[in-house]
Amino acid sequence: TKAVKQLIIRKINYKMERRIFIADRLREVFLNGRWIANTNYQEQLLNTTWEQAIFKINDLNSIAALTYHINYYLEGLLAAFTYGKLEISDKYSFDFPPIQSKADWDTLVDRFLKNAKLFCDCIASFDENLFDQPFIDKKYGSYLRNIEAVIEHSYYHLGQISLIKKLILQSE
């Protein structure tokens, strides 16, 4: 099937050009994929109203909070790639300004998608040897370990966004 052929091609690319394989995996979760989760951030966020984005269900994070959270890490890692210093902290990853209008939500989504595209392009431009190097400090592990964590963390929260959106739609 077509999906099997694509998987084989990806595995070949992984051996030959890891940077392209990893960037494609990031694009899949953020921008255009449907293979793993049958959706992606771009699809979910562009089809979410600002009212849905801020809607709270019990003690779950809102879609807006989760969007900010993932974007916080994307921005922080992009800065670290550029300046060689990691200046983000988990304790601030949910500290976001309130979303009070469609314009506020659109700004957050636009910023997220811009950073997601930039992050993917940045990874695609990495030298192949960089993935095995320590990320900023040895205590953080390698670049590869951190980038794989972004993929896993992003899928985790994409799943939450999808479920929260379903709960919101059921309540409307």
Backbone as a chain_set.jsonl record, in Angstrom:
{"seq": "TKAVKQLIIRKINYKMERRIFIADRLREVFLNGRWIANTNYQEQLLNTTWEQAIFKINDLNSIAALTYHINYYLEGLLAAFTYGKLEISDKYSFDFPPIQSKADWDTLVDRFLKNAKLFCDCIASFDENLFDQPFIDKKYGSYLRNIEAVIEHSYYHLGQISLIKKLILQSE", "coords": {"N": [[0.839, -1.192, 0.0], [0.229, 2.351, -0.232], [0.847, 3.691, 2.16], [2.623, 1.906, 3.425], [4.763, 1.946, 1.626], [5.544, 4.627, 1.949], [6.415, 4.538, 4.593], [8.636, 2.823, 4.399], [10.271, 4.363, 2.737], [10.673, 6.521, 4.471], [12.15, 5.258, 6.498], [14.465, 4.633, 5.094], [15.337, 7.22, 4.483], [15.823, 8.017, 7.109], [18.122, 6.647, 7.798], [19.837, 7.719, 5.943], [19.443, 10.539, 5.908], [18.942, 11.874, 8.65], [18.087, 14.318, 9.687], [16.122, 15.232, 7.914], [14.183, 13.23, 8.121], [13.435, 13.528, 10.834], [12.533, 16.187, 10.869], [10.349, 15.884, 9.168], [8.734, 14.265, 10.768], [8.146, 16.067, 12.793], [6.755, 18.015, 11.32], [4.58, 16.479, 10.709], [3.179, 16.144, 13.18], [2.715, 18.815, 13.858], [1.872, 20.325, 11.55], [0.831, 19.039, 9.114], [0.272, 16.324, 9.197], [-1.478, 13.155, 9.374], [-1.188, 10.601, 9.947], [-0.357, 9.322, 12.402], [-1.998, 10.387, 14.568], [-4.3, 10.953, 13.256], [-4.847, 13.569, 12.883], [-3.606, 16.951, 13.342], [-1.792, 19.701, 14.881], [-2.198, 22.143, 13.459], [-4.576, 21.66, 11.988], [-6.381, 21.163, 14.1], [-6.246, 23.566, 15.649], [-6.868, 25.655, 13.858], [-9.481, 25.093, 13.424], [-10.806, 25.718, 15.719], [-12.737, 27.756, 17.73], [-12.343, 30.921, 19.421], [-13.81, 30.951, 21.723], [-14.187, 28.242, 22.248], [-11.535, 27.604, 22.653], [-10.89, 28.733, 25.13], [-12.584, 27.499, 26.843], [-13.301, 25.806, 29.81], [-13.108, 22.601, 31.147], [-13.901, 21.038, 33.914], [-11.039, 20.344, 35.815], [-9.27, 20.296, 33.748], [-6.742, 21.452, 31.472], [-7.238, 24.252, 29.318], [-7.754, 24.432, 25.74], [-6.457, 26.654, 24.749], [-4.539, 27.071, 26.769], [-2.964, 24.753, 26.497], [-2.028, 25.106, 23.916], [-0.5, 27.442, 24.209], [1.397, 26.392, 25.982], [2.836, 24.365, 24.519], [3.847, 26.01, 22.505], [5.449, 27.688, 24.028], [7.632, 26.037, 24.648], [8.565, 25.529, 22.032], [9.367, 28.13, 21.218], [11.306, 28.63, 23.178], [13.213, 26.615, 22.686], [13.938, 27.229, 20.063], [15.198, 29.691, 20.529], [17.298, 28.751, 22.112], [18.673, 27.181, 20.239], [19.608, 29.207, 18.622], [21.047, 31.004, 20.321], [22.5, 29.434, 22.063], [21.87, 29.05, 24.703], [19.77, 27.884, 27.244], [16.851, 29.161, 28.297], [14.333, 28.703, 29.362], [11.73, 27.584, 31.574], [9.983, 24.983, 33.157], [8.121, 25.789, 35.061], [7.037, 28.146, 34.15], [5.627, 27.56, 31.9], [2.902, 27.527, 31.541], [2.056, 30.065, 31.964], [0.277, 32.312, 30.663], [-1.022, 35.123, 28.819], [-4.427, 36.207, 29.217], [-6.913, 34.98, 26.966], [-9.105, 36.9, 25.342], [-10.581, 37.477, 23.161], [-11.392, 36.922, 19.663], [-9.301, 37.929, 18.168], [-7.144, 37.773, 19.976], [-6.915, 34.972, 20.247], [-6.409, 34.257, 17.551], [-3.928, 35.483, 17.231], [-2.317, 33.991, 19.001], [-2.519, 31.426, 17.812], [-1.455, 31.945, 15.252], [1.154, 32.671, 15.964], [2.009, 30.285, 17.156], [1.853, 28.483, 14.935], [3.674, 29.704, 13.193], [6.043, 29.452, 14.685], [6.14, 26.667, 14.849], [6.532, 25.931, 12.156], [8.993, 27.203, 11.71], [10.572, 25.842, 13.585], [10.543, 23.216, 12.564], [11.797, 23.679, 10.073], [14.251, 24.55, 10.983], [15.283, 22.249, 12.255], [15.475, 20.624, 9.991], [17.59, 21.83, 8.751], [19.794, 21.279, 10.277], [23.13, 20.137, 10.87], [24.037, 16.794, 10.323], [25.609, 15.587, 12.311], [25.077, 17.006, 14.605], [22.888, 16.034, 16.042], [23.742, 14.049, 17.785], [25.251, 15.36, 19.6], [25.813, 16.96, 22.828], [23.02, 18.697, 24.194], [23.093, 21.952, 24.739], [23.96, 21.645, 27.536], [25.505, 18.849, 29.062], [23.853, 17.633, 30.934], [21.29, 17.795, 29.929], [21.102, 15.906, 27.998], [21.266, 14.639, 24.605], [20.918, 16.493, 21.473], [19.195, 15.054, 19.812], [17.71, 13.512, 21.661], [16.267, 15.521, 22.993], [14.793, 16.663, 20.898], [13.261, 14.497, 20.088], [11.776, 14.298, 22.414], [10.232, 16.602, 22.19], [8.564, 15.85, 20.075], [7.155, 13.651, 21.206], [5.986, 14.847, 23.501], [4.431, 16.757, 22.254], [2.596, 15.191, 20.781], [1.276, 14.009, 22.937], [-0.066, 16.23, 24.124], [-1.538, 17.037, 21.892], [-3.34, 14.959, 21.692], [-4.783, 15.453, 24.046], [-5.919, 17.951, 23.382], [-7.551, 17.188, 21.239], [-9.383, 15.462, 22.538], [-10.51, 17.206, 24.458], [-11.695, 19.045, 22.746], [-13.668, 17.386, 21.571], [-15.249, 16.894, 23.838], [-16.144, 19.487, 24.343], [-17.633, 20.008, 22.005], [-19.647, 18.118, 22.318], [-20.98, 19.211, 24.444], [-22.111, 21.503, 23.449]], "CA": [[0.0, 0.0, 0.0], [0.944, 3.626, -0.277], [1.359, 3.994, 3.502], [3.782, 1.048, 3.67], [5.851, 2.485, 0.803], [6.005, 5.854, 2.589], [7.159, 4.157, 5.792], [9.927, 2.3, 3.953], [11.042, 5.52, 2.274], [11.075, 7.277, 5.664], [13.216, 4.52, 7.176], [15.669, 4.82, 4.288], [15.76, 8.601, 4.734], [16.328, 8.109, 8.47], [19.511, 6.192, 7.779], [20.619, 8.577, 5.078], [19.334, 11.938, 6.298], [18.16, 11.908, 9.887], [17.503, 15.653, 9.872], [14.903, 15.303, 7.099], [13.239, 12.307, 8.741], [12.944, 14.121, 12.085], [11.746, 17.372, 10.493], [9.075, 15.39, 8.641], [7.931, 13.816, 11.913], [7.66, 17.286, 13.444], [5.718, 18.587, 10.449], [3.401, 15.626, 10.815], [2.41, 16.457, 14.384], [2.363, 20.229, 13.935], [1.375, 21.049, 10.384], [0.102, 18.432, 8.007], [0.164, 14.875, 9.294], [-2.709, 12.501, 9.818], [-0.871, 9.185, 10.015], [-0.297, 8.841, 13.784], [-3.149, 10.813, 15.381], [-5.39, 11.28, 12.343], [-5.017, 15.024, 12.926], [-2.377, 17.668, 13.682], [-2.095, 20.959, 15.571], [-2.749, 23.15, 12.552], [-5.971, 21.309, 11.723], [-7.168, 21.342, 15.318], [-6.292, 24.958, 16.113], [-7.573, 26.5, 12.888], [-10.896, 24.751, 13.501], [-11.244, 25.968, 17.097], [-13.087, 29.156, 17.978], [-11.698, 31.427, 20.631], [-14.646, 30.547, 22.861], [-13.826, 26.852, 22.532], [-10.144, 27.579, 23.117], [-10.788, 29.11, 26.546], [-13.586, 26.738, 27.595], [-12.704, 24.934, 30.836], [-13.844, 21.41, 31.557], [-13.393, 20.638, 35.231], [-9.694, 20.838, 36.094], [-8.413, 20.118, 32.574], [-6.251, 22.671, 30.836], [-7.981, 24.661, 28.125], [-7.033, 24.307, 24.48], [-5.565, 27.82, 24.69], [-3.417, 26.829, 27.683], [-2.102, 23.726, 25.904], [-1.392, 25.728, 22.752], [0.56, 28.299, 24.738], [2.385, 25.52, 26.616], [3.713, 23.792, 23.498], [4.535, 27.124, 21.852], [6.475, 28.147, 24.971], [8.811, 25.195, 24.441], [9.091, 25.771, 20.69], [10.093, 29.409, 21.239], [12.494, 28.492, 24.026], [14.209, 25.794, 22.002], [14.455, 28.014, 18.934], [16.155, 30.646, 21.099], [18.478, 27.984, 22.531], [19.413, 26.827, 19.023], [20.221, 30.426, 18.095], [21.954, 31.679, 21.249], [23.285, 28.478, 22.831], [21.531, 29.119, 26.12], [18.4, 27.473, 27.513], [16.323, 30.124, 29.259], [12.938, 28.423, 29.674], [11.537, 26.792, 32.781], [8.669, 24.345, 33.195], [7.186, 26.493, 35.943], [6.426, 29.273, 33.432], [5.109, 27.087, 30.615], [1.447, 27.748, 31.443], [1.802, 31.465, 32.321], [-0.042, 32.993, 29.409], [-2.009, 36.199, 28.936], [-5.782, 35.711, 28.944], [-7.494, 35.089, 25.627], [-10.379, 37.581, 25.575], [-11.23, 37.801, 21.886], [-10.949, 36.183, 18.485], [-7.99, 38.461, 17.792], [-6.155, 37.187, 20.892], [-6.756, 33.571, 19.87], [-5.75, 34.221, 16.249], [-2.526, 35.851, 17.446], [-1.642, 32.83, 19.59], [-2.455, 30.364, 16.8], [-0.499, 32.379, 14.226], [2.493, 32.59, 16.565], [2.297, 28.86, 17.292], [2.104, 27.889, 13.617], [4.923, 30.286, 12.696], [7.139, 28.814, 15.41], [6.18, 25.253, 14.471], [7.172, 25.872, 10.837], [10.393, 27.584, 11.901], [11.221, 24.752, 14.306], [10.716, 22.133, 11.582], [12.815, 24.101, 9.105], [15.517, 24.604, 11.711], [15.748, 20.867, 12.399], [15.834, 20.153, 8.651], [18.858, 22.45, 8.342], [20.874, 20.862, 11.172], [24.174, 19.218, 10.453], [23.703, 15.446, 10.804], [26.381, 15.257, 13.513], [24.588, 17.763, 15.756], [21.899, 15.275, 16.803], [24.397, 13.233, 18.809], [25.983, 16.248, 20.495], [25.051, 17.401, 24.01], [22.157, 19.851, 23.991], [23.46, 23.063, 25.617], [24.716, 21.112, 28.673], [25.392, 17.38, 29.065], [22.76, 17.187, 31.806], [20.056, 17.763, 29.151], [21.16, 14.856, 26.995], [21.639, 15.037, 23.242], [19.929, 17.209, 20.667], [18.205, 14.084, 19.361], [16.824, 13.18, 22.785], [15.393, 16.662, 23.242], [13.872, 16.831, 19.775], [12.296, 13.401, 20.208], [10.88, 14.659, 23.518], [9.274, 17.566, 21.642], [7.585, 15.09, 19.297], [6.312, 12.882, 22.13], [5.243, 15.808, 24.317], [3.45, 17.392, 21.376], [1.513, 14.227, 20.535], [0.533, 13.876, 24.197], [-0.986, 17.36, 24.259], [-2.465, 17.008, 20.759], [-4.402, 14.051, 22.12], [-5.624, 16.175, 25.007], [-6.681, 18.956, 22.645], [-8.596, 16.478, 20.485], [-10.416, 14.99, 23.471], [-11.19, 18.38, 25.015], [-12.548, 19.576, 21.673], [-14.818, 16.501, 21.467], [-16.098, 17.158, 24.99], [-16.778, 20.797, 24.129], [-18.644, 19.864, 20.957], [-20.769, 17.364, 22.889], [-21.699, 20.06, 25.391], [-22.72, 22.641, 22.755]], "C": [[0.878, 1.247, 0.0], [1.569, 3.956, 1.078], [2.603, 3.174, 3.818], [4.99, 1.553, 2.881], [6.423, 3.754, 1.434], [6.831, 5.542, 3.829], [8.542, 3.636, 5.427], [10.827, 3.444, 3.496], [11.53, 6.333, 3.467], [12.207, 6.572, 6.393], [14.526, 4.655, 6.416], [16.214, 6.22, 4.52], [16.361, 8.747, 6.117], [17.795, 7.711, 8.508], [20.385, 7.16, 6.998], [20.62, 10.026, 5.55], [18.394, 12.053, 7.493], [17.444, 13.236, 10.058], [16.191, 15.799, 9.106], [13.823, 14.424, 7.704], [12.609, 12.936, 9.991], [12.099, 15.357, 11.792], [10.388, 16.958, 9.938], [8.17, 14.905, 9.771], [7.356, 15.024, 12.664], [6.558, 17.948, 12.616], [4.427, 17.787, 10.548], [2.562, 15.98, 12.045], [1.927, 17.904, 14.379], [1.531, 20.733, 12.754], [0.494, 20.278, 9.412], [-0.108, 16.928, 8.113], [-1.201, 14.395, 9.74], [-2.433, 11.03, 10.12], [-0.918, 8.647, 11.44], [-1.596, 9.141, 14.535], [-4.392, 11.123, 14.548], [-5.758, 12.763, 12.384], [-3.656, 15.642, 13.23], [-2.771, 18.99, 14.334], [-2.75, 21.977, 14.644], [-4.233, 22.895, 12.298], [-6.853, 21.577, 12.951], [-7.338, 22.822, 15.678], [-7.045, 25.868, 15.151], [-9.074, 26.229, 12.882], [-11.445, 24.876, 14.915], [-11.566, 27.448, 17.243], [-12.403, 29.627, 19.254], [-12.506, 31.051, 21.865], [-14.363, 29.094, 23.248], [-12.425, 26.777, 23.134], [-10.024, 27.891, 24.603], [-11.743, 28.329, 27.438], [-12.892, 25.773, 28.558], [-13.65, 23.778, 31.136], [-13.182, 20.897, 32.829], [-11.994, 21.198, 35.46], [-8.72, 20.607, 34.937], [-7.903, 21.472, 32.087], [-7.142, 22.997, 29.643], [-7.122, 24.41, 26.884], [-6.052, 25.471, 24.338], [-4.335, 27.599, 25.566], [-2.439, 25.818, 27.086], [-1.372, 24.262, 24.672], [-0.236, 26.617, 23.199], [1.719, 27.454, 25.252], [3.359, 24.936, 25.584], [4.495, 24.888, 22.784], [5.661, 27.675, 22.73], [7.767, 27.352, 24.764], [9.407, 25.389, 23.054], [9.918, 27.058, 20.665], [11.389, 29.302, 22.035], [13.587, 27.684, 23.363], [14.783, 26.508, 20.782], [15.477, 29.038, 19.415], [17.437, 29.937, 21.519], [19.319, 27.575, 21.325], [20.198, 28.027, 18.506], [21.324, 30.958, 18.999], [22.781, 30.739, 22.119], [23.015, 28.482, 24.319], [20.059, 28.767, 26.295], [17.841, 28.346, 28.632], [14.838, 29.923, 29.545], [12.877, 27.537, 30.914], [10.116, 26.242, 32.787], [7.656, 25.16, 34.0], [6.5, 27.679, 35.267], [5.668, 28.843, 32.178], [3.593, 27.193, 30.464], [1.067, 29.187, 31.824], [1.527, 32.27, 31.052], [-1.077, 34.095, 29.642], [-3.393, 35.671, 28.591], [-6.189, 35.938, 27.485], [-8.891, 35.667, 25.826], [-11.139, 37.916, 24.296], [-10.71, 36.877, 20.789], [-9.551, 36.647, 18.076], [-6.883, 37.886, 18.679], [-5.854, 35.739, 20.505], [-6.019, 33.452, 18.538], [-4.264, 34.551, 16.368], [-1.742, 34.676, 18.012], [-1.48, 31.715, 18.56], [-1.434, 30.717, 15.726], [0.938, 32.253, 14.74], [2.928, 31.132, 16.703], [2.674, 28.256, 15.938], [3.39, 28.425, 12.995], [6.118, 29.611, 13.369], [7.266, 27.34, 15.055], [6.89, 25.094, 13.123], [8.661, 26.176, 10.947], [11.18, 26.471, 12.591], [11.509, 23.589, 13.345], [11.821, 22.47, 10.583], [14.202, 24.134, 9.744], [16.112, 23.202, 11.843], [16.21, 20.315, 11.05], [17.18, 20.714, 8.191], [20.043, 22.035, 9.215], [21.908, 20.01, 10.434], [23.862, 17.858, 11.077], [24.409, 15.106, 12.119], [25.854, 15.949, 14.769], [23.647, 16.936, 16.631], [22.512, 14.473, 17.95], [25.195, 14.064, 19.811], [25.156, 16.597, 21.722], [24.244, 18.66, 23.689], [22.445, 20.876, 25.09], [24.391, 22.609, 26.742], [24.498, 19.599, 28.689], [24.219, 16.887, 29.902], [21.419, 17.106, 31.076], [20.025, 16.64, 28.118], [21.514, 15.425, 25.629], [20.551, 15.879, 22.588], [18.816, 16.257, 20.251], [17.213, 13.75, 20.475], [15.818, 14.301, 23.045], [14.381, 16.878, 22.125], [12.829, 15.714, 19.781], [11.308, 13.673, 21.338], [9.836, 15.679, 23.057], [8.183, 16.828, 20.87], [6.617, 14.364, 20.233], [5.417, 13.786, 22.969], [4.129, 16.452, 23.5], [2.299, 16.448, 21.045], [0.652, 14.035, 21.781], [-0.508, 14.99, 24.322], [-1.948, 17.482, 23.076], [-3.628, 16.078, 21.082], [-5.345, 14.704, 23.105], [-6.505, 17.195, 24.295], [-7.833, 18.296, 21.892], [-9.727, 16.021, 21.394], [-11.203, 16.149, 24.085], [-12.154, 18.961, 23.982], [-13.804, 18.698, 21.512], [-15.788, 16.725, 22.63], [-16.847, 18.491, 24.854], [-17.9, 20.679, 23.102], [-19.86, 19.079, 21.438], [-21.617, 18.228, 23.815], [-22.429, 21.232, 24.714], [-24.115, 22.321, 22.259]], "O": [[2.09, 1.189, 0.205], [2.697, 4.446, 1.138], [3.545, 3.692, 4.418], [6.106, 1.585, 3.399], [7.639, 3.943, 1.457], [7.836, 6.204, 4.089], [9.523, 3.979, 6.088], [12.01, 3.481, 3.834], [12.674, 6.788, 3.479], [13.137, 7.228, 6.862], [15.587, 4.777, 7.028], [17.414, 6.395, 4.731], [17.307, 9.513, 6.3], [18.608, 8.357, 9.169], [21.54, 7.391, 7.355], [21.669, 10.669, 5.591], [17.198, 12.3, 7.34], [16.307, 13.269, 10.529], [15.252, 16.424, 9.599], [12.665, 14.835, 7.79], [11.393, 12.878, 10.175], [11.052, 15.548, 12.411], [9.382, 17.614, 10.211], [6.959, 15.119, 9.725], [6.21, 14.994, 13.114], [5.546, 18.388, 13.161], [3.329, 18.339, 10.48], [1.341, 16.101, 11.938], [0.827, 18.183, 14.855], [0.581, 21.492, 12.949], [-0.502, 20.819, 8.931], [-0.629, 16.321, 7.177], [-1.966, 15.114, 10.383], [-3.341, 10.294, 10.505], [-1.488, 7.577, 11.655], [-2.22, 8.229, 15.077], [-5.424, 11.515, 15.095], [-6.849, 13.154, 11.97], [-2.664, 14.925, 13.359], [-3.946, 19.357, 14.34], [-3.747, 22.602, 15.008], [-5.048, 23.814, 12.384], [-7.936, 22.15, 12.835], [-8.445, 23.27, 15.975], [-7.78, 26.756, 15.583], [-9.852, 27.046, 12.389], [-12.427, 24.224, 15.269], [-10.741, 28.299, 16.908], [-11.943, 28.82, 20.062], [-11.939, 30.854, 22.94], [-14.307, 28.759, 24.431], [-12.171, 25.969, 24.027], [-9.136, 27.36, 25.27], [-11.715, 28.482, 28.66], [-12.005, 25.018, 28.161], [-14.846, 23.975, 31.351], [-12.058, 20.394, 32.812], [-11.782, 22.402, 35.315], [-7.505, 20.706, 35.109], [-8.555, 22.5, 32.27], [-7.73, 22.102, 29.036], [-5.913, 24.203, 26.983], [-4.935, 25.284, 23.855], [-3.216, 27.904, 25.155], [-1.225, 26.007, 27.161], [-0.222, 23.902, 24.423], [0.861, 26.556, 22.645], [2.882, 27.76, 24.991], [4.574, 25.01, 25.767], [5.677, 24.714, 22.489], [6.707, 28.081, 22.222], [8.857, 27.922, 24.711], [10.629, 25.413, 22.909], [11.036, 27.071, 20.152], [12.431, 29.812, 21.623], [14.765, 28.029, 23.464], [15.977, 26.403, 20.501], [16.511, 29.23, 18.775], [18.535, 30.454, 21.311], [20.547, 27.618, 21.385], [21.316, 27.881, 18.013], [22.401, 31.32, 18.526], [23.672, 31.192, 22.839], [23.818, 27.985, 25.108], [19.201, 29.287, 25.581], [18.3, 28.279, 29.772], [14.151, 30.87, 29.93], [13.834, 26.84, 31.253], [9.165, 26.951, 32.46], [6.475, 25.21, 33.655], [5.485, 28.167, 35.764], [5.123, 29.689, 31.469], [3.061, 26.971, 29.376], [-0.115, 29.49, 31.988], [2.441, 32.835, 30.451], [-1.901, 34.005, 30.552], [-3.52, 34.776, 27.756], [-5.85, 36.95, 26.872], [-9.762, 35.015, 26.404], [-12.194, 38.548, 24.331], [-9.728, 36.157, 20.967], [-8.717, 35.833, 17.682], [-5.806, 37.55, 18.186], [-4.695, 35.329, 20.442], [-5.105, 32.638, 18.406], [-3.438, 33.957, 15.675], [-0.632, 34.392, 17.562], [-0.405, 31.123, 18.454], [-0.631, 29.87, 15.334], [1.823, 31.783, 14.025], [4.071, 30.786, 16.404], [3.703, 27.591, 15.818], [4.118, 27.679, 12.34], [7.086, 29.243, 12.704], [8.377, 26.817, 14.969], [7.748, 24.225, 12.968], [9.489, 25.489, 10.348], [12.321, 26.192, 12.222], [12.617, 23.052, 13.335], [12.677, 21.635, 10.289], [15.198, 23.786, 9.11], [17.296, 22.993, 11.576], [17.221, 19.617, 10.977], [17.834, 20.126, 7.329], [21.181, 22.404, 8.922], [21.587, 19.271, 9.504], [23.465, 17.788, 12.24], [23.842, 14.399, 12.952], [26.156, 15.518, 15.882], [23.617, 17.126, 17.847], [21.861, 14.25, 18.971], [25.752, 13.521, 20.765], [23.927, 16.539, 21.674], [24.723, 19.565, 23.005], [22.071, 20.672, 26.244], [25.494, 23.138, 26.882], [23.409, 19.128, 28.359], [23.652, 15.833, 29.612], [20.504, 16.428, 31.544], [19.015, 16.451, 27.439], [22.0, 16.55, 25.516], [19.424, 15.966, 23.076], [17.636, 16.601, 20.325], [16.005, 13.713, 20.241], [14.641, 14.035, 23.291], [13.233, 17.237, 22.387], [11.653, 15.956, 19.511], [10.134, 13.319, 21.234], [8.685, 15.625, 23.488], [7.003, 17.153, 21.001], [5.401, 14.455, 20.065], [4.227, 13.516, 23.127], [3.023, 16.663, 23.996], [1.142, 16.869, 21.031], [-0.569, 13.912, 21.68], [-1.681, 14.729, 24.592], [-3.061, 17.98, 23.241], [-4.777, 16.39, 20.772], [-6.561, 14.535, 23.019], [-7.7, 17.291, 24.574], [-8.959, 18.793, 21.909], [-10.9, 16.176, 21.055], [-12.425, 16.073, 24.213], [-13.285, 19.322, 24.306], [-14.898, 19.232, 21.332], [-17.003, 16.745, 22.434], [-18.022, 18.6, 25.204], [-18.996, 21.197, 23.315], [-20.982, 19.35, 21.009], [-22.82, 18.008, 23.956], [-23.27, 21.879, 25.338], [-24.766, 23.172, 21.654]]}, "num_chains": 1, "name": "protein.A"}
